[in-house]
Tab-separated table of N, CA, C and O in Angstrom:
chain	number	residue	atom	x	y	z
S	1	UNK	N	131.778	-66.742	-69.031
S	1	UNK	CA	132.761	-67.425	-68.233
S	1	UNK	C	132.590	-66.960	-66.798
S	1	UNK	O	132.588	-65.771	-66.511
S	2	UNK	N	132.468	-67.873	-65.875
S	2	UNK	CA	132.238	-67.556	-64.472
S	2	UNK	C	133.515	-67.297	-63.715
S	2	UNK	O	134.615	-67.519	-64.195
S	3	UNK	N	133.341	-66.838	-62.510
S	3	UNK	CA	134.480	-66.555	-61.640
S	3	UNK	C	134.752	-67.799	-60.803
S	3	UNK	O	133.868	-68.323	-60.143
S	4	UNK	N	135.958	-68.279	-60.858
S	4	UNK	CA	136.321	-69.469	-60.103
S	4	UNK	C	137.053	-69.060	-58.831
S	4	UNK	O	138.225	-68.719	-58.853
S	5	UNK	N	136.358	-69.069	-57.721
S	5	UNK	CA	136.960	-68.721	-56.443
S	5	UNK	C	137.186	-69.980	-55.632
S	5	UNK	O	136.447	-70.954	-55.738
S	6	UNK	N	138.180	-69.938	-54.832
S	6	UNK	CA	138.444	-71.031	-53.915
S	6	UNK	C	137.283	-71.099	-52.942
S	6	UNK	O	136.739	-70.071	-52.531
S	7	UNK	N	136.860	-72.264	-52.500
S	7	UNK	CA	135.699	-72.380	-51.606
S	7	UNK	C	135.841	-71.596	-50.306
S	7	UNK	O	134.841	-71.250	-49.680
S	8	UNK	N	137.058	-71.286	-49.878
S	8	UNK	CA	137.210	-70.546	-48.623
S	8	UNK	C	137.067	-69.037	-48.821
S	8	UNK	O	136.986	-68.297	-47.852
S	9	UNK	N	137.059	-68.597	-50.072
S	9	UNK	CA	136.874	-67.160	-50.339
S	9	UNK	C	135.395	-66.843	-50.355
S	9	UNK	O	134.575	-67.639	-50.796
S	10	UNK	N	135.088	-65.681	-49.890
S	10	UNK	CA	133.690	-65.254	-49.894
S	10	UNK	C	133.553	-64.045	-50.803
S	10	UNK	O	134.455	-63.242	-50.921
S	11	UNK	N	132.443	-63.972	-51.441
S	11	UNK	CA	132.163	-62.793	-52.253
S	11	UNK	C	131.669	-61.689	-51.322
S	11	UNK	O	130.830	-61.913	-50.464
S	12	UNK	N	132.230	-60.546	-51.518
S	12	UNK	CA	131.844	-59.401	-50.687
S	12	UNK	C	131.193	-58.370	-51.602
S	12	UNK	O	131.753	-57.984	-52.618
S	13	UNK	N	130.026	-57.970	-51.225
S	13	UNK	CA	129.317	-56.950	-51.981
S	13	UNK	C	129.276	-55.686	-51.144
S	13	UNK	O	128.874	-55.690	-49.985
S	14	UNK	N	129.695	-54.603	-51.747
S	14	UNK	CA	129.687	-53.316	-51.071
S	14	UNK	C	128.417	-52.586	-51.472
S	14	UNK	O	128.198	-52.323	-52.654
S	15	UNK	N	127.619	-52.327	-50.508
S	15	UNK	CA	126.368	-51.622	-50.761
S	15	UNK	C	126.520	-50.220	-50.180
S	15	UNK	O	126.764	-50.052	-48.982
S	16	UNK	N	126.368	-49.237	-51.035
S	16	UNK	CA	126.486	-47.855	-50.579
S	16	UNK	C	125.091	-47.257	-50.510
S	16	UNK	O	124.305	-47.368	-51.446
S	17	UNK	N	124.825	-46.639	-49.413
S	17	UNK	CA	123.547	-45.975	-49.249
S	17	UNK	C	123.795	-44.517	-48.888
S	17	UNK	O	124.853	-44.148	-48.412
S	18	UNK	N	122.808	-43.736	-49.104
S	18	UNK	CA	122.882	-42.322	-48.753
S	18	UNK	C	122.015	-42.102	-47.528
S	18	UNK	O	120.842	-42.457	-47.511
S	19	UNK	N	122.610	-41.513	-46.532
S	19	UNK	CA	121.886	-41.206	-45.305
S	19	UNK	C	121.454	-39.756	-45.367
S	19	UNK	O	122.271	-38.856	-45.520
S	20	UNK	N	120.179	-39.551	-45.264
S	20	UNK	CA	119.645	-38.195	-45.285
S	20	UNK	C	119.113	-37.874	-43.900
S	20	UNK	O	118.269	-38.587	-43.371
S	21	UNK	N	119.636	-36.808	-43.362
S	21	UNK	CA	119.186	-36.371	-42.039
S	21	UNK	C	118.350	-35.124	-42.231
S	21	UNK	O	118.811	-34.138	-42.788
S	22	UNK	N	117.137	-35.195	-41.777
S	22	UNK	CA	116.276	-34.020	-41.881
S	22	UNK	C	116.016	-33.471	-40.496
S	22	UNK	O	115.940	-34.206	-39.518
S	23	UNK	N	115.893	-32.190	-40.454
S	23	UNK	CA	115.674	-31.526	-39.183
S	23	UNK	C	114.546	-30.527	-39.364
S	23	UNK	O	114.525	-29.777	-40.342
S	24	UNK	N	113.623	-30.530	-38.445
S	24	UNK	CA	112.520	-29.588	-38.520
S	24	UNK	C	113.053	-28.179	-38.303
S	24	UNK	O	113.944	-27.963	-37.493
S	25	UNK	N	112.546	-27.210	-39.061
S	25	UNK	CA	113.013	-25.839	-38.864
S	25	UNK	C	112.679	-25.360	-37.456
S	25	UNK	O	111.631	-25.693	-36.903
S	26	UNK	N	113.591	-24.617	-36.899
S	26	UNK	CA	113.369	-24.106	-35.556
S	26	UNK	C	113.056	-22.627	-35.611
S	26	UNK	O	113.486	-21.917	-36.519
S	27	UNK	N	112.304	-22.186	-34.662
S	27	UNK	CA	111.986	-20.767	-34.573
S	27	UNK	C	113.158	-20.041	-33.930
S	27	UNK	O	113.870	-20.598	-33.114
S	28	UNK	N	113.332	-18.810	-34.324
S	28	UNK	CA	114.409	-18.005	-33.750
S	28	UNK	C	114.146	-17.805	-32.259
S	28	UNK	O	113.011	-17.585	-31.829
S	29	UNK	N	115.198	-17.919	-31.506
S	29	UNK	CA	115.081	-17.703	-30.072
S	29	UNK	C	115.233	-16.208	-29.805
S	29	UNK	O	116.318	-15.660	-29.874
S	30	UNK	N	114.135	-15.552	-29.543
S	30	UNK	CA	114.148	-14.115	-29.337
S	30	UNK	C	114.508	-13.827	-27.891
S	30	UNK	O	113.846	-14.281	-26.971
S	31	UNK	N	115.582	-13.065	-27.723
S	31	UNK	CA	115.993	-12.690	-26.386
S	31	UNK	C	115.413	-11.318	-26.086
S	31	UNK	O	115.588	-10.374	-26.844
S	32	UNK	N	114.716	-11.208	-24.989
S	32	UNK	CA	114.121	-9.947	-24.594
S	32	UNK	C	115.079	-9.228	-23.662
S	32	UNK	O	114.900	-9.192	-22.469
S	33	UNK	N	116.107	-8.666	-24.223
S	33	UNK	CA	117.078	-7.971	-23.399
S	33	UNK	C	117.301	-6.559	-23.923
S	33	UNK	O	116.733	-6.128	-24.913
S	34	UNK	N	118.118	-5.845	-23.225
S	34	UNK	CA	118.369	-4.441	-23.506
S	34	UNK	C	118.846	-4.222	-24.938
S	34	UNK	O	118.338	-3.356	-25.653
S	35	UNK	N	119.823	-5.005	-25.382
S	35	UNK	CA	120.380	-4.840	-26.730
S	35	UNK	C	119.331	-5.107	-27.809
S	35	UNK	O	119.311	-4.421	-28.837
S	36	UNK	N	118.473	-6.070	-27.602
S	36	UNK	CA	117.416	-6.348	-28.578
S	36	UNK	C	116.455	-5.178	-28.681
S	36	UNK	O	116.000	-4.832	-29.775
S	37	UNK	N	116.152	-4.577	-27.555
S	37	UNK	CA	115.277	-3.401	-27.558
S	37	UNK	C	115.898	-2.230	-28.293
S	37	UNK	O	115.242	-1.552	-29.087
S	38	UNK	N	117.190	-1.997	-28.053
S	38	UNK	CA	117.893	-0.925	-28.760
S	38	UNK	C	117.903	-1.177	-30.261
S	38	UNK	O	117.684	-0.263	-31.060
S	39	UNK	N	118.175	-2.409	-30.639
S	39	UNK	CA	118.242	-2.748	-32.057
S	39	UNK	C	116.898	-2.532	-32.740
S	39	UNK	O	116.829	-1.943	-33.821
S	40	UNK	N	115.836	-3.010	-32.137
S	40	UNK	CA	114.511	-2.847	-32.739
S	40	UNK	C	114.160	-1.373	-32.899
S	40	UNK	O	113.601	-0.970	-33.920
S	41	UNK	N	114.499	-0.559	-31.913
S	41	UNK	CA	114.234	0.874	-32.019
S	41	UNK	C	115.094	1.491	-33.120
S	41	UNK	O	114.630	2.361	-33.868
S	42	UNK	N	116.338	1.041	-33.245
S	42	UNK	CA	117.247	1.593	-34.248
S	42	UNK	C	116.777	1.323	-35.676
S	42	UNK	O	116.993	2.144	-36.570
S	43	UNK	N	116.125	0.198	-35.908
S	43	UNK	CA	115.657	-0.116	-37.255
S	43	UNK	C	114.165	0.189	-37.407
S	43	UNK	O	113.515	-0.268	-38.334
S	44	UNK	N	113.641	0.976	-36.491
S	44	UNK	CA	112.273	1.501	-36.541
S	44	UNK	C	111.190	0.431	-36.486
S	44	UNK	O	110.153	0.557	-37.123
S	45	UNK	N	111.428	-0.616	-35.722
S	45	UNK	CA	110.376	-1.601	-35.494
S	45	UNK	C	109.548	-1.175	-34.290
S	45	UNK	O	110.074	-0.576	-33.349
S	46	UNK	N	108.265	-1.486	-34.291
S	46	UNK	CA	107.482	-1.202	-33.084
S	46	UNK	C	107.933	-2.129	-31.955
S	46	UNK	O	108.427	-3.226	-32.205
S	47	UNK	N	107.784	-1.695	-30.709
S	47	UNK	CA	108.238	-2.528	-29.590
S	47	UNK	C	107.437	-3.823	-29.492
S	47	UNK	O	106.229	-3.848	-29.725
S	48	UNK	N	108.130	-4.900	-29.128
S	48	UNK	CA	107.478	-6.205	-28.972
S	48	UNK	C	106.822	-6.329	-27.610
S	48	UNK	O	105.914	-7.130	-27.427
S	49	UNK	N	107.336	-5.591	-26.649
S	49	UNK	CA	106.762	-5.617	-25.304
S	49	UNK	C	107.067	-4.293	-24.617
S	49	UNK	O	107.923	-3.545	-25.063
S	50	UNK	N	106.359	-4.037	-23.572
S	50	UNK	CA	106.537	-2.759	-22.876
S	50	UNK	C	106.921	-2.965	-21.414
S	50	UNK	O	106.416	-2.264	-20.529
S	51	UNK	N	107.818	-3.899	-21.175
S	51	UNK	CA	108.323	-4.120	-19.824
S	51	UNK	C	109.678	-4.817	-19.886
S	51	UNK	O	110.068	-5.331	-20.932
S	52	UNK	N	110.375	-4.801	-18.793
S	52	UNK	CA	111.642	-5.514	-18.681
S	52	UNK	C	112.814	-4.819	-19.363
S	52	UNK	O	112.744	-3.653	-19.750
S	53	UNK	N	113.907	-5.573	-19.495
S	53	UNK	CA	115.135	-5.031	-20.084
S	53	UNK	C	114.945	-4.643	-21.544
S	53	UNK	O	115.542	-3.670	-22.021
S	54	UNK	N	114.141	-5.394	-22.255
S	54	UNK	CA	113.870	-5.066	-23.659
S	54	UNK	C	113.303	-3.653	-23.763
S	54	UNK	O	113.763	-2.835	-24.553
S	55	UNK	N	112.301	-3.368	-22.970
S	55	UNK	CA	111.654	-2.058	-23.003
S	55	UNK	C	112.621	-0.955	-22.573
S	55	UNK	O	112.618	0.130	-23.148
S	56	UNK	N	113.456	-1.243	-21.593
S	56	UNK	CA	114.445	-0.257	-21.152
S	56	UNK	C	115.426	0.063	-22.292
S	56	UNK	O	115.798	1.222	-22.488
S	57	UNK	N	115.843	-0.931	-23.027
S	57	UNK	CA	116.724	-0.712	-24.172
S	57	UNK	C	116.041	0.075	-25.269
S	57	UNK	O	116.625	0.962	-25.889
S	58	UNK	N	114.780	-0.242	-25.498
S	58	UNK	CA	113.998	0.461	-26.522
S	58	UNK	C	113.874	1.930	-26.167
S	58	UNK	O	114.136	2.816	-26.987
S	59	UNK	N	113.485	2.188	-24.923
S	59	UNK	CA	113.343	3.574	-24.475
S	59	UNK	C	114.691	4.282	-24.412
S	59	UNK	O	114.785	5.473	-24.714
S	60	UNK	N	115.732	3.561	-24.008
S	60	UNK	CA	117.066	4.148	-23.937
S	60	UNK	C	117.534	4.644	-25.289
S	60	UNK	O	118.107	5.727	-25.408
S	61	UNK	N	117.282	3.877	-26.330
S	61	UNK	CA	117.684	4.293	-27.669
S	61	UNK	C	116.898	5.516	-28.116
S	61	UNK	O	117.456	6.458	-28.667
S	62	UNK	N	115.602	5.507	-27.886
S	62	UNK	CA	114.796	6.646	-28.322
S	62	UNK	C	115.167	7.903	-27.540
S	62	UNK	O	115.173	8.998	-28.105
S	63	UNK	N	115.501	7.777	-26.268
S	63	UNK	CA	115.921	8.935	-25.464
S	63	UNK	C	117.275	9.471	-25.944
S	63	UNK	O	117.505	10.668	-25.985
S	64	UNK	N	118.171	8.546	-26.293
S	64	UNK	CA	119.518	8.932	-26.734
S	64	UNK	C	119.488	9.653	-28.082
S	64	UNK	O	120.206	10.615	-28.290
S	65	UNK	N	118.654	9.184	-28.997
S	65	UNK	CA	118.635	9.733	-30.351
S	65	UNK	C	117.561	10.795	-30.538
S	65	UNK	O	117.648	11.606	-31.457
S	66	UNK	N	116.541	10.787	-29.697
S	66	UNK	CA	115.441	11.718	-29.857
S	66	UNK	C	114.468	11.307	-30.951
S	66	UNK	O	113.540	12.028	-31.265
S	67	UNK	N	114.690	10.146	-31.535
S	67	UNK	CA	113.811	9.644	-32.614
S	67	UNK	C	112.917	8.534	-32.064
S	67	UNK	O	113.402	7.492	-31.672
S	68	UNK	N	111.643	8.773	-32.065
S	68	UNK	CA	110.703	7.733	-31.656
S	68	UNK	C	110.262	6.978	-32.900
S	68	UNK	O	109.702	7.577	-33.821
S	69	UNK	N	110.530	5.701	-32.983
S	69	UNK	CA	110.186	4.946	-34.189
S	69	UNK	C	108.694	4.663	-34.334
S	69	UNK	O	108.265	4.105	-35.333
S	70	UNK	N	107.907	5.039	-33.376
S	70	UNK	CA	106.476	4.769	-33.496
S	70	UNK	C	105.717	6.054	-33.680
S	70	UNK	O	106.195	7.142	-33.553
């Protein structure tokens, strides 16, 4: 048995789709500052560079604690 609609009515079909948004992974933005240098020295990582604020933080931590991580 069919559906009897008045000619002025329109059939409406709801189509649902799934939108997938993909994003390329991004690299961590490494800040070369004093705090990063202190942190790397505190967890015994070798220095990433030997100049600038990063290096000053690295050396500052090793001078403060007396522990050279390298």
